[in-house]
PDB file of N, CA and C in Angstrom:
ATOM      1  N   MET P   1      -4.503 -27.211 -12.676  1.00 90.00           N
ATOM      2  CA  MET P   1      -5.191 -26.589 -11.566  1.00 90.00           C
ATOM      3  C   MET P   1      -4.718 -27.530 -10.295  1.00 90.00           C
ATOM      4  N   VAL P   2      -4.683 -28.785 -10.384  1.00 93.00           N
ATOM      5  CA  VAL P   2      -4.233 -29.780  -9.371  1.00 93.00           C
ATOM      6  C   VAL P   2      -2.863 -29.537  -9.049  1.00 93.00           C
ATOM      7  N   ASN P   3      -2.017 -29.307 -10.140  1.00 95.00           N
ATOM      8  CA  ASN P   3      -0.563 -29.098  -9.994  1.00 95.00           C
ATOM      9  C   ASN P   3      -0.368 -27.832  -9.182  1.00 95.00           C
ATOM     10  N   PHE P   4      -1.197 -26.795  -9.422  1.00 96.00           N
ATOM     11  CA  PHE P   4      -1.023 -25.483  -8.666  1.00 96.00           C
ATOM     12  C   PHE P   4      -1.195 -25.760  -7.177  1.00 96.00           C
ATOM     13  N   PHE P   5      -2.281 -26.440  -6.811  1.00 96.00           N
ATOM     14  CA  PHE P   5      -2.589 -26.645  -5.348  1.00 96.00           C
ATOM     15  C   PHE P   5      -1.505 -27.598  -4.734  1.00 96.00           C
ATOM     16  N   ARG P   6      -0.890 -28.448  -5.483  1.00 96.00           N
ATOM     17  CA  ARG P   6       0.198 -29.350  -4.986  1.00 96.00           C
ATOM     18  C   ARG P   6       1.385 -28.414  -4.666  1.00 96.00           C
ATOM     19  N   ASN P   7       1.617 -27.505  -5.494  1.00 96.00           N
ATOM     20  CA  ASN P   7       2.778 -26.589  -5.354  1.00 96.00           C
ATOM     21  C   ASN P   7       2.499 -25.704  -4.188  1.00 96.00           C
ATOM     22  N   VAL P   8       1.297 -25.308  -3.957  1.00 96.00           N
ATOM     23  CA  VAL P   8       0.971 -24.388  -2.784  1.00 96.00           C
ATOM     24  C   VAL P   8       1.169 -25.170  -1.557  1.00 96.00           C
ATOM     25  N   ALA P   9       0.707 -26.374  -1.512  1.00 95.00           N
ATOM     26  CA  ALA P   9       0.824 -27.334  -0.245  1.00 95.00           C
ATOM     27  C   ALA P   9       2.370 -27.532   0.029  1.00 95.00           C
ATOM     28  N   SER P  10       3.095 -27.746  -1.016  1.00 95.00           N
ATOM     29  CA  SER P  10       4.581 -27.996  -0.860  1.00 95.00           C
ATOM     30  C   SER P  10       5.207 -26.719  -0.267  1.00 95.00           C
ATOM     31  N   GLU P  11       4.904 -25.495  -0.803  1.00 95.00           N
ATOM     32  CA  GLU P  11       5.451 -24.312  -0.282  1.00 95.00           C
ATOM     33  C   GLU P  11       5.028 -23.952   1.133  1.00 95.00           C
ATOM     34  N   MET P  12       3.859 -24.391   1.406  1.00 94.00           N
ATOM     35  CA  MET P  12       3.288 -24.065   2.787  1.00 94.00           C
ATOM     36  C   MET P  12       4.023 -25.050   3.793  1.00 94.00           C
ATOM     37  N   ARG P  13       4.403 -26.158   3.279  1.00 92.00           N
ATOM     38  CA  ARG P  13       5.227 -27.047   4.316  1.00 92.00           C
ATOM     39  C   ARG P  13       6.696 -26.360   4.574  1.00 92.00           C
ATOM     40  N   LYS P  14       7.125 -25.547   3.738  1.00 94.00           N
ATOM     41  CA  LYS P  14       8.470 -25.028   3.869  1.00 94.00           C
ATOM     42  C   LYS P  14       8.364 -23.613   4.692  1.00 94.00           C
ATOM     43  N   VAL P  15       7.128 -23.210   5.011  1.00 93.00           N
ATOM     44  CA  VAL P  15       7.024 -21.967   5.767  1.00 93.00           C
ATOM     45  C   VAL P  15       7.571 -22.285   7.247  1.00 93.00           C
ATOM     46  N   SER P  16       8.241 -21.112   7.767  1.00 92.00           N
ATOM     47  CA  SER P  16       8.646 -21.270   9.125  1.00 92.00           C
ATOM     48  C   SER P  16       7.669 -20.456   9.987  1.00 92.00           C
ATOM     49  N   TRP P  17       6.775 -21.321  10.592  1.00 90.00           N
ATOM     50  CA  TRP P  17       5.638 -20.688  11.403  1.00 90.00           C
ATOM     51  C   TRP P  17       6.250 -20.212  12.667  1.00 90.00           C
ATOM     52  N   PRO P  18       5.691 -19.119  13.183  1.00 93.00           N
ATOM     53  CA  PRO P  18       6.186 -18.576  14.566  1.00 93.00           C
ATOM     54  C   PRO P  18       5.797 -19.560  15.615  1.00 93.00           C
ATOM     55  N   LYS P  19       6.461 -19.624  16.739  1.00 96.00           N
ATOM     56  CA  LYS P  19       6.143 -20.387  17.930  1.00 96.00           C
ATOM     57  C   LYS P  19       5.115 -19.614  18.629  1.00 96.00           C
ATOM     58  N   ARG P  20       4.448 -20.223  19.548  1.00 96.00           N
ATOM     59  CA  ARG P  20       3.305 -19.566  20.288  1.00 96.00           C
ATOM     60  C   ARG P  20       3.799 -18.322  21.087  1.00 96.00           C
ATOM     61  N   LYS P  21       4.929 -18.344  21.683  1.00 97.00           N
ATOM     62  CA  LYS P  21       5.446 -17.218  22.564  1.00 97.00           C
ATOM     63  C   LYS P  21       5.627 -16.076  21.464  1.00 97.00           C
ATOM     64  N   GLU P  22       6.302 -16.369  20.277  1.00 96.00           N
ATOM     65  CA  GLU P  22       6.394 -15.268  19.267  1.00 96.00           C
ATOM     66  C   GLU P  22       5.213 -14.714  18.734  1.00 96.00           C
ATOM     67  N   LEU P  23       4.225 -15.538  18.456  1.00 96.00           N
ATOM     68  CA  LEU P  23       2.966 -15.069  17.999  1.00 96.00           C
ATOM     69  C   LEU P  23       2.277 -14.245  18.991  1.00 96.00           C
ATOM     70  N   THR P  24       2.307 -14.623  20.228  1.00 97.00           N
ATOM     71  CA  THR P  24       1.676 -13.744  21.242  1.00 97.00           C
ATOM     72  C   THR P  24       2.364 -12.383  21.341  1.00 97.00           C
ATOM     73  N   ARG P  25       3.641 -12.387  21.292  1.00 97.00           N
ATOM     74  CA  ARG P  25       4.396 -11.089  21.386  1.00 97.00           C
ATOM     75  C   ARG P  25       4.126 -10.222  20.077  1.00 97.00           C
ATOM     76  N   TYR P  26       4.122 -10.905  18.975  1.00 97.00           N
ATOM     77  CA  TYR P  26       3.691 -10.064  17.717  1.00 97.00           C
ATOM     78  C   TYR P  26       2.332  -9.522  17.812  1.00 97.00           C
ATOM     79  N   THR P  27       1.440 -10.352  18.308  1.00 98.00           N
ATOM     80  CA  THR P  27       0.067  -9.938  18.420  1.00 98.00           C
ATOM     81  C   THR P  27      -0.166  -8.672  19.325  1.00 98.00           C
ATOM     82  N   ILE P  28       0.458  -8.859  20.501  1.00 98.00           N
ATOM     83  CA  ILE P  28       0.380  -7.773  21.499  1.00 98.00           C
ATOM     84  C   ILE P  28       1.095  -6.419  20.851  1.00 98.00           C
ATOM     85  N   THR P  29       2.153  -6.616  20.127  1.00 98.00           N
ATOM     86  CA  THR P  29       2.859  -5.509  19.479  1.00 98.00           C
ATOM     87  C   THR P  29       1.867  -4.835  18.518  1.00 98.00           C
ATOM     88  N   VAL P  30       1.257  -5.611  17.672  1.00 98.00           N
ATOM     89  CA  VAL P  30       0.304  -5.097  16.644  1.00 98.00           C
ATOM     90  C   VAL P  30      -0.917  -4.325  17.276  1.00 98.00           C
ATOM     91  N   ILE P  31      -1.549  -5.028  18.290  1.00 98.00           N
ATOM     92  CA  ILE P  31      -2.671  -4.393  18.955  1.00 98.00           C
ATOM     93  C   ILE P  31      -2.281  -3.068  19.711  1.00 98.00           C
ATOM     94  N   THR P  32      -1.085  -3.083  20.308  1.00 98.00           N
ATOM     95  CA  THR P  32      -0.642  -1.870  20.948  1.00 98.00           C
ATOM     96  C   THR P  32      -0.425  -0.768  19.946  1.00 98.00           C
ATOM     97  N   THR P  33       0.216  -1.109  18.882  1.00 98.00           N
ATOM     98  CA  THR P  33       0.480  -0.136  17.833  1.00 98.00           C
ATOM     99  C   THR P  33      -0.840   0.538  17.170  1.00 98.00           C
ATOM    100  N   VAL P  34      -1.796  -0.374  17.004  1.00 98.00           N
ATOM    101  CA  VAL P  34      -3.072   0.017  16.447  1.00 98.00           C
ATOM    102  C   VAL P  34      -3.750   0.957  17.458  1.00 98.00           C
ATOM    103  N   ILE P  35      -3.654   0.601  18.691  1.00 98.00           N
ATOM    104  CA  ILE P  35      -4.384   1.441  19.798  1.00 98.00           C
ATOM    105  C   ILE P  35      -3.745   2.840  19.826  1.00 98.00           C
ATOM    106  N   PHE P  36      -2.410   2.748  19.811  1.00 98.00           N
ATOM    107  CA  PHE P  36      -1.645   4.061  19.898  1.00 98.00           C
ATOM    108  C   PHE P  36      -1.955   4.906  18.675  1.00 98.00           C
ATOM    109  N   VAL P  37      -1.810   4.362  17.542  1.00 98.00           N
ATOM    110  CA  VAL P  37      -2.204   5.169  16.322  1.00 98.00           C
ATOM    111  C   VAL P  37      -3.582   5.712  16.262  1.00 98.00           C
ATOM    112  N   ALA P  38      -4.528   4.895  16.742  1.00 98.00           N
ATOM    113  CA  ALA P  38      -5.960   5.426  16.704  1.00 98.00           C
ATOM    114  C   ALA P  38      -6.145   6.421  17.760  1.00 98.00           C
ATOM    115  N   VAL P  39      -5.513   6.399  18.872  1.00 98.00           N
ATOM    116  CA  VAL P  39      -5.664   7.561  19.864  1.00 98.00           C
ATOM    117  C   VAL P  39      -4.925   8.721  19.422  1.00 98.00           C
ATOM    118  N   PHE P  40      -3.832   8.484  18.795  1.00 98.00           N
ATOM    119  CA  PHE P  40      -3.018   9.651  18.370  1.00 98.00           C
ATOM    120  C   PHE P  40      -3.838  10.479  17.308  1.00 98.00           C
ATOM    121  N   PHE P  41      -4.496   9.675  16.267  1.00 98.00           N
ATOM    122  CA  PHE P  41      -5.191  10.459  15.408  1.00 98.00           C
ATOM    123  C   PHE P  41      -6.527  11.019  15.911  1.00 98.00           C
ATOM    124  N   ALA P  42      -7.120  10.409  16.911  1.00 98.00           N
ATOM    125  CA  ALA P  42      -8.304  10.883  17.535  1.00 98.00           C
ATOM    126  C   ALA P  42      -7.982  12.245  18.220  1.00 98.00           C
ATOM    127  N   VAL P  43      -6.823  12.279  18.990  1.00 98.00           N
ATOM    128  CA  VAL P  43      -6.389  13.501  19.566  1.00 98.00           C
ATOM    129  C   VAL P  43      -6.139  14.618  18.642  1.00 98.00           C
ATOM    130  N   ILE P  44      -5.483  14.236  17.508  1.00 98.00           N
ATOM    131  CA  ILE P  44      -5.198  15.266  16.386  1.00 98.00           C
ATOM    132  C   ILE P  44      -6.476  15.704  15.836  1.00 98.00           C
ATOM    133  N   ASP P  45      -7.334  14.825  15.600  1.00 98.00           N
ATOM    134  CA  ASP P  45      -8.739  15.248  15.003  1.00 98.00           C
ATOM    135  C   ASP P  45      -9.419  16.092  15.872  1.00 98.00           C
ATOM    136  N   LEU P  46      -9.494  15.899  17.160  1.00 97.00           N
ATOM    137  CA  LEU P  46     -10.139  16.692  18.126  1.00 97.00           C
ATOM    138  C   LEU P  46      -9.472  17.992  18.178  1.00 97.00           C
ATOM    139  N   GLY P  47      -8.223  18.179  18.188  1.00 96.00           N
ATOM    140  CA  GLY P  47      -7.491  19.375  18.260  1.00 96.00           C
ATOM    141  C   GLY P  47      -7.717  20.269  17.007  1.00 96.00           C
ATOM    142  N   ILE P  48      -7.765  19.626  15.894  1.00 96.00           N
ATOM    143  CA  ILE P  48      -8.062  20.344  14.608  1.00 96.00           C
ATOM    144  C   ILE P  48      -9.578  20.802  14.590  1.00 96.00           C
ATOM    145  N   SER P  49     -10.337  19.959  15.061  1.00 95.00           N
ATOM    146  CA  SER P  49     -11.824  20.364  15.133  1.00 95.00           C
ATOM    147  C   SER P  49     -12.010  21.617  16.097  1.00 95.00           C
ATOM    148  N   GLU P  50     -11.436  21.506  17.278  1.00 94.00           N
ATOM    149  CA  GLU P  50     -11.543  22.571  18.247  1.00 94.00           C
ATOM    150  C   GLU P  50     -10.953  23.877  17.608  1.00 94.00           C
ATOM    151  N   LEU P  51      -9.759  23.735  16.905  1.00 94.00           N
ATOM    152  CA  LEU P  51      -9.142  24.856  16.341  1.00 94.00           C
ATOM    153  C   LEU P  51      -9.994  25.534  15.177  1.00 94.00           C
ATOM    154  N   MET P  52     -10.699  24.713  14.410  1.00 94.00           N
ATOM    155  CA  MET P  52     -11.525  25.238  13.452  1.00 94.00           C
ATOM    156  C   MET P  52     -12.841  25.879  14.046  1.00 94.00           C
ATOM    157  N   ARG P  53     -13.311  25.436  15.146  1.00 92.00           N
ATOM    158  CA  ARG P  53     -14.386  26.000  15.897  1.00 92.00           C
ATOM    159  C   ARG P  53     -14.000  27.296  16.368  1.00 92.00           C
ATOM    160  N   LEU P  54     -12.814  27.503  16.934  1.00 92.00           N
ATOM    161  CA  LEU P  54     -12.333  28.799  17.428  1.00 92.00           C
ATOM    162  C   LEU P  54     -12.109  29.846  16.216  1.00 92.00           C
ATOM    163  N   ILE P  55     -11.640  29.398  14.972  1.00 91.00           N
ATOM    164  CA  ILE P  55     -11.420  30.091  13.877  1.00 91.00           C
ATOM    165  C   ILE P  55     -12.809  30.612  13.317  1.00 91.00           C
ATOM    166  N   ILE P  56     -13.664  29.624  13.192  1.00 91.00           N
ATOM    167  CA  ILE P  56     -14.952  29.960  12.643  1.00 91.00           C
ATOM    168  C   ILE P  56     -15.902  30.802  13.526  1.00 91.00           C
ATOM    169  N   GLY P  57     -15.714  30.515  14.889  1.00 80.00           N
ATOM    170  CA  GLY P  57     -16.412  31.349  15.892  1.00 80.00           C
ATOM    171  C   GLY P  57     -17.757  30.718  16.350  1.00 80.00           C
ATOM    172  N   GLN P  58     -17.881  29.400  16.285  1.00 66.00           N
ATOM    173  CA  GLN P  58     -19.159  28.741  16.649  1.00 66.00           C
ATOM    174  C   GLN P  58     -19.104  28.415  18.067  1.00 66.00           C
TER     175      GLN P  58
END
């Protein structure tokens, strides 16, 4: 078990961590993408709901 955690620590030292500027850019990209996808599916859901209301006649 101890050997496993030593190996994990060794591998973590080899990781190339992003710089602050890169991390900020990646974070903004992810948040923007999530917001875009959420709005897109909300609009699609609203459109399908309205279409179903027109078909059903309520």
